PDB file of C-alpha atoms in Angstrom:
ATOM      1  CA  MET A   1      20.209  -0.675 -16.476  1.00 85.00           C
ATOM      2  CA  LYS A   2      20.583  -4.244 -17.644  1.00 89.00           C
ATOM      3  CA  SER A   3      17.660  -6.616 -17.738  1.00 89.00           C
ATOM      4  CA  PRO A   4      17.995  -9.433 -15.173  1.00 90.00           C
ATOM      5  CA  THR A   5      18.859 -12.904 -16.478  1.00 90.00           C
ATOM      6  CA  ALA A   6      18.698 -16.348 -14.860  1.00 92.00           C
ATOM      7  CA  GLN A   7      22.311 -15.875 -13.785  1.00 93.00           C
ATOM      8  CA  THR A   8      21.399 -12.546 -12.179  1.00 92.00           C
ATOM      9  CA  TYR A   9      18.804 -14.250  -9.966  1.00 93.00           C
ATOM     10  CA  THR A  10      21.398 -16.829  -8.885  1.00 94.00           C
ATOM     11  CA  GLN A  11      23.845 -14.055  -8.032  1.00 95.00           C
ATOM     12  CA  LEU A  12      21.074 -12.251  -6.131  1.00 94.00           C
ATOM     13  CA  SER A  13      20.532 -15.351  -3.975  1.00 93.00           C
ATOM     14  CA  LYS A  14      24.273 -15.489  -3.255  1.00 94.00           C
ATOM     15  CA  ALA A  15      24.387 -11.783  -2.363  1.00 93.00           C
ATOM     16  CA  VAL A  16      21.460 -12.129   0.055  1.00 94.00           C
ATOM     17  CA  ALA A  17      22.991 -15.239   1.637  1.00 92.00           C
ATOM     18  CA  GLY A  18      26.364 -13.473   1.884  1.00 91.00           C
ATOM     19  CA  ALA A  19      24.800 -10.524   3.698  1.00 89.00           C
ATOM     20  CA  ARG A  20      24.090 -12.837   6.679  1.00 89.00           C
ATOM     21  CA  PHE A  21      20.902 -11.129   7.724  1.00 92.00           C
ATOM     22  CA  PRO A  22      19.901 -12.002  11.293  1.00 91.00           C
ATOM     23  CA  GLN A  23      16.265 -12.692  10.321  1.00 91.00           C
ATOM     24  CA  ASN A  24      13.822 -12.975   7.415  1.00 91.00           C
ATOM     25  CA  THR A  25      16.470 -13.974   4.846  1.00 91.00           C
ATOM     26  CA  ALA A  26      14.038 -16.019   2.732  1.00 93.00           C
ATOM     27  CA  LYS A  27      11.476 -13.210   2.741  1.00 95.00           C
ATOM     28  CA  ILE A  28      14.141 -10.667   1.750  1.00 94.00           C
ATOM     29  CA  GLU A  29      15.222 -12.837  -1.168  1.00 95.00           C
ATOM     30  CA  THR A  30      11.587 -13.121  -2.275  1.00 95.00           C
ATOM     31  CA  ILE A  31      11.101  -9.333  -2.063  1.00 95.00           C
ATOM     32  CA  LEU A  32      14.227  -8.564  -4.077  1.00 96.00           C
ATOM     33  CA  SER A  33      13.455 -11.266  -6.655  1.00 96.00           C
ATOM     34  CA  ALA A  34      10.002  -9.753  -7.149  1.00 95.00           C
ATOM     35  CA  ALA A  35      11.582  -6.304  -7.635  1.00 95.00           C
ATOM     36  CA  PHE A  36      13.985  -7.775 -10.212  1.00 95.00           C
ATOM     37  CA  GLN A  37      11.026  -9.394 -12.007  1.00 94.00           C
ATOM     38  CA  GLN A  38       9.172  -6.077 -12.142  1.00 92.00           C
ATOM     39  CA  ILE A  39      12.278  -4.372 -13.530  1.00 92.00           C
ATOM     40  CA  GLU A  40      12.726  -7.138 -16.094  1.00 92.00           C
ATOM     41  CA  GLU A  41       9.075  -6.872 -17.138  1.00 90.00           C
ATOM     42  CA  ASN A  42       9.300  -3.087 -17.513  1.00 87.00           C
ATOM     43  CA  LEU A  43      12.520  -3.222 -19.518  1.00 86.00           C
ATOM     44  CA  LYS A  44      11.013  -5.757 -21.933  1.00 84.00           C
ATOM     45  CA  ARG A  45       7.734  -3.847 -22.401  1.00 76.00           C
ATOM     46  CA  PRO A  46       8.198  -0.286 -21.132  1.00 67.00           C
ATOM     47  CA  TYR A  47       4.829   0.977 -22.330  1.00 60.00           C
ATOM     48  CA  PHE A  48       1.773  -1.146 -22.737  1.00 54.00           C
ATOM     49  CA  LEU A  49      -0.402   1.491 -24.398  1.00 47.00           C
ATOM     50  CA  HIS A  50      -1.946   1.914 -27.837  1.00 43.00           C
ATOM     51  CA  LYS A  51       0.157  -0.427 -29.963  1.00 49.00           C
ATOM     52  CA  GLY A  52       3.554   0.754 -28.695  1.00 50.00           C
ATOM     53  CA  SER A  53       2.768   4.436 -28.653  1.00 56.00           C
ATOM     54  CA  ARG A  54       2.151   6.861 -25.831  1.00 57.00           C
ATOM     55  CA  PRO A  55      -0.626   9.447 -25.641  1.00 58.00           C
ATOM     56  CA  THR A  56       0.665  13.005 -25.317  1.00 61.00           C
ATOM     57  CA  ARG A  57      -0.879  16.443 -25.115  1.00 62.00           C
ATOM     58  CA  ASP A  58      -0.059  17.215 -28.744  1.00 61.00           C
ATOM     59  CA  GLY A  59      -0.563  13.873 -30.399  1.00 59.00           C
ATOM     60  CA  PHE A  60      -2.670  11.071 -28.999  1.00 59.00           C
ATOM     61  CA  GLY A  61      -1.012   7.768 -29.754  1.00 57.00           C
ATOM     62  CA  THR A  62       2.169   9.031 -31.405  1.00 56.00           C
ATOM     63  CA  ASP A  63       5.229   6.795 -31.623  1.00 57.00           C
ATOM     64  CA  LEU A  64       7.560   6.578 -28.646  1.00 55.00           C
ATOM     65  CA  PRO A  65      10.716   8.689 -28.808  1.00 61.00           C
ATOM     66  CA  LYS A  66      13.974   6.935 -29.613  1.00 65.00           C
ATOM     67  CA  GLY A  67      16.836   6.909 -27.129  1.00 66.00           C
ATOM     68  CA  GLN A  68      17.387   5.964 -23.536  1.00 68.00           C
ATOM     69  CA  ARG A  69      14.377   6.056 -21.232  1.00 74.00           C
ATOM     70  CA  ASP A  70      14.372   7.607 -17.794  1.00 76.00           C
ATOM     71  CA  GLU A  71      14.842   4.726 -15.362  1.00 85.00           C
ATOM     72  CA  THR A  72      14.542   6.793 -12.177  1.00 87.00           C
ATOM     73  CA  MET A  73      11.329   5.153 -11.012  1.00 88.00           C
ATOM     74  CA  LEU A  74      12.732   1.659 -11.609  1.00 91.00           C
ATOM     75  CA  ARG A  75      15.755   2.559  -9.465  1.00 92.00           C
ATOM     76  CA  ASN A  76      13.425   4.029  -6.834  1.00 92.00           C
ATOM     77  CA  LEU A  77      11.453   0.771  -6.775  1.00 93.00           C
ATOM     78  CA  LEU A  78      14.654  -1.186  -6.247  1.00 95.00           C
ATOM     79  CA  ILE A  79      15.930   1.157  -3.522  1.00 95.00           C
ATOM     80  CA  ALA A  80      12.556   1.111  -1.736  1.00 94.00           C
ATOM     81  CA  GLU A  81      12.695  -2.688  -1.654  1.00 95.00           C
ATOM     82  CA  LEU A  82      16.290  -2.551  -0.392  1.00 95.00           C
ATOM     83  CA  PHE A  83      15.196  -0.189   2.417  1.00 93.00           C
ATOM     84  CA  ARG A  84      12.289  -2.524   3.219  1.00 94.00           C
ATOM     85  CA  SER A  85      14.560  -5.564   3.238  1.00 94.00           C
ATOM     86  CA  TRP A  86      17.110  -3.897   5.492  1.00 94.00           C
ATOM     87  CA  HIS A  87      14.384  -2.883   7.926  1.00 93.00           C
ATOM     88  CA  LEU A  88      13.006  -6.443   7.986  1.00 94.00           C
ATOM     89  CA  ALA A  89      16.451  -7.857   8.709  1.00 94.00           C
ATOM     90  CA  PHE A  90      17.744  -5.406  11.303  1.00 93.00           C
ATOM     91  CA  GLU A  91      14.607  -3.548  12.450  1.00 92.00           C
ATOM     92  CA  GLU A  92      16.360  -0.226  11.829  1.00 90.00           C
ATOM     93  CA  VAL A  93      16.357   2.413   9.127  1.00 87.00           C
ATOM     94  CA  PRO A  94      19.365   1.901   6.846  1.00 89.00           C
ATOM     95  CA  ALA A  95      22.165   4.441   7.154  1.00 87.00           C
ATOM     96  CA  ILE A  96      23.568   6.000   4.007  1.00 87.00           C
ATOM     97  CA  ASN A  97      27.083   7.393   4.113  1.00 81.00           C
ATOM     98  CA  ASN A  98      28.087  10.757   2.700  1.00 74.00           C
ATOM     99  CA  LYS A  99      30.156  10.834  -0.471  1.00 71.00           C
ATOM    100  CA  ASP A 100      33.858  10.082  -0.037  1.00 75.00           C
ATOM    101  CA  TYR A 101      33.285   8.513   3.411  1.00 82.00           C
ATOM    102  CA  PRO A 102      33.574   4.806   4.173  1.00 87.00           C
ATOM    103  CA  ALA A 103      30.533   2.890   2.991  1.00 87.00           C
ATOM    104  CA  THR A 104      28.035   1.724   5.581  1.00 89.00           C
ATOM    105  CA  LYS A 105      26.922  -1.911   5.638  1.00 91.00           C
ATOM    106  CA  PHE A 106      23.694  -0.980   3.872  1.00 92.00           C
ATOM    107  CA  VAL A 107      25.497   0.871   1.075  1.00 91.00           C
ATOM    108  CA  ALA A 108      27.899  -2.056   0.618  1.00 92.00           C
ATOM    109  CA  PHE A 109      24.949  -4.468   0.301  1.00 93.00           C
ATOM    110  CA  ALA A 110      23.021  -2.142  -2.019  1.00 93.00           C
ATOM    111  CA  GLU A 111      26.125  -1.746  -4.185  1.00 93.00           C
ATOM    112  CA  GLN A 112      26.216  -5.509  -4.770  1.00 94.00           C
ATOM    113  CA  ILE A 113      22.571  -5.476  -5.860  1.00 95.00           C
ATOM    114  CA  PHE A 114      23.092  -2.443  -8.095  1.00 94.00           C
ATOM    115  CA  TYR A 115      26.090  -4.116  -9.702  1.00 94.00           C
ATOM    116  CA  LEU A 116      23.916  -7.068 -10.743  1.00 94.00           C
ATOM    117  CA  LEU A 117      21.772  -4.676 -12.790  1.00 93.00           C
ATOM    118  CA  GLY A 118      24.669  -2.600 -14.101  1.00 91.00           C
ATOM    119  CA  ILE A 119      23.751   0.540 -12.138  1.00 92.00           C
ATOM    120  CA  GLY A 120      26.519   2.875 -11.007  1.00 89.00           C
ATOM    121  CA  LYS A 121      26.766   6.055  -8.897  1.00 88.00           C
ATOM    122  CA  ILE A 122      25.085   4.401  -5.928  1.00 88.00           C
ATOM    123  CA  GLU A 123      25.442   7.323  -3.501  1.00 88.00           C
ATOM    124  CA  ASP A 124      23.851   9.708  -6.011  1.00 89.00           C
ATOM    125  CA  HIS A 125      20.899   7.385  -6.531  1.00 91.00           C
ATOM    126  CA  LEU A 126      20.425   6.768  -2.802  1.00 90.00           C
ATOM    127  CA  GLU A 127      20.461  10.513  -2.085  1.00 89.00           C
ATOM    128  CA  GLU A 128      18.026  11.137  -4.943  1.00 89.00           C
ATOM    129  CA  PHE A 129      15.708   8.455  -3.520  1.00 90.00           C
ATOM    130  CA  GLN A 130      15.825   9.984  -0.044  1.00 87.00           C
ATOM    131  CA  SER A 131      14.819  13.363  -1.475  1.00 87.00           C
ATOM    132  CA  PHE A 132      12.026  11.751  -3.497  1.00 86.00           C
ATOM    133  CA  ARG A 133      10.826   9.836  -0.438  1.00 86.00           C
ATOM    134  CA  ALA A 134      10.875  12.914   1.806  1.00 85.00           C
ATOM    135  CA  LYS A 135       8.883  14.949  -0.744  1.00 86.00           C
ATOM    136  CA  SER A 136       6.383  12.105  -1.188  1.00 83.00           C
ATOM    137  CA  LEU A 137       5.888  11.553   2.538  1.00 81.00           C
ATOM    138  CA  ALA A 138       5.493  15.288   3.153  1.00 82.00           C
ATOM    139  CA  TYR A 139       2.002  15.041   1.652  1.00 79.00           C
ATOM    140  CA  PHE A 140       0.916  12.214   3.949  1.00 76.00           C
ATOM    141  CA  ASP A 141       0.407  12.124   7.664  1.00 68.00           C
ATOM    142  CA  VAL A 142       2.047   8.763   8.245  1.00 62.00           C
ATOM    143  CA  ASN A 143       0.621   8.355  11.745  1.00 62.00           C
ATOM    144  CA  GLU A 144      -2.961   9.070  10.674  1.00 54.00           C
ATOM    145  CA  GLY A 145      -2.819   7.659   7.158  1.00 53.00           C
ATOM    146  CA  GLU A 146      -4.592  10.700   5.721  1.00 58.00           C
ATOM    147  CA  VAL A 147      -3.563  13.001   2.904  1.00 55.00           C
ATOM    148  CA  LYS A 148      -2.614  16.559   3.932  1.00 57.00           C
ATOM    149  CA  LYS A 149      -4.218  19.452   2.098  1.00 55.00           C
TER     150      LYS A 149
END
């Protein structure tokens, strides 16, 4: 995942304007810009603990491991905001196509946003998010707002 730049935010504005949402376009742009800012902040400073180290079971405050970090939760944040934006614009849950089928309007829009951050395999990430969301919501009674036991 690439860190957003000033040019990325300009391209985001163009992508949102090009989507021609029927309502709440300014609010959608604000939501997605805030998500980009959170991603940018996390990519610059991924851990803000103990002088650049992370507490673990074996060694409290050891150095962070080298290599690529897992960016699943950053992608999930972005996808959640895309779902929210789509619902604000069309007042419907976005439809995700199956692999090797023509892309739905939501997937085409999400692909533009993912491209700005250098994220590929959009269908895989959207399916992974839906599974994550279903597992997360299984523990909550959405109508009552209470946690299930």
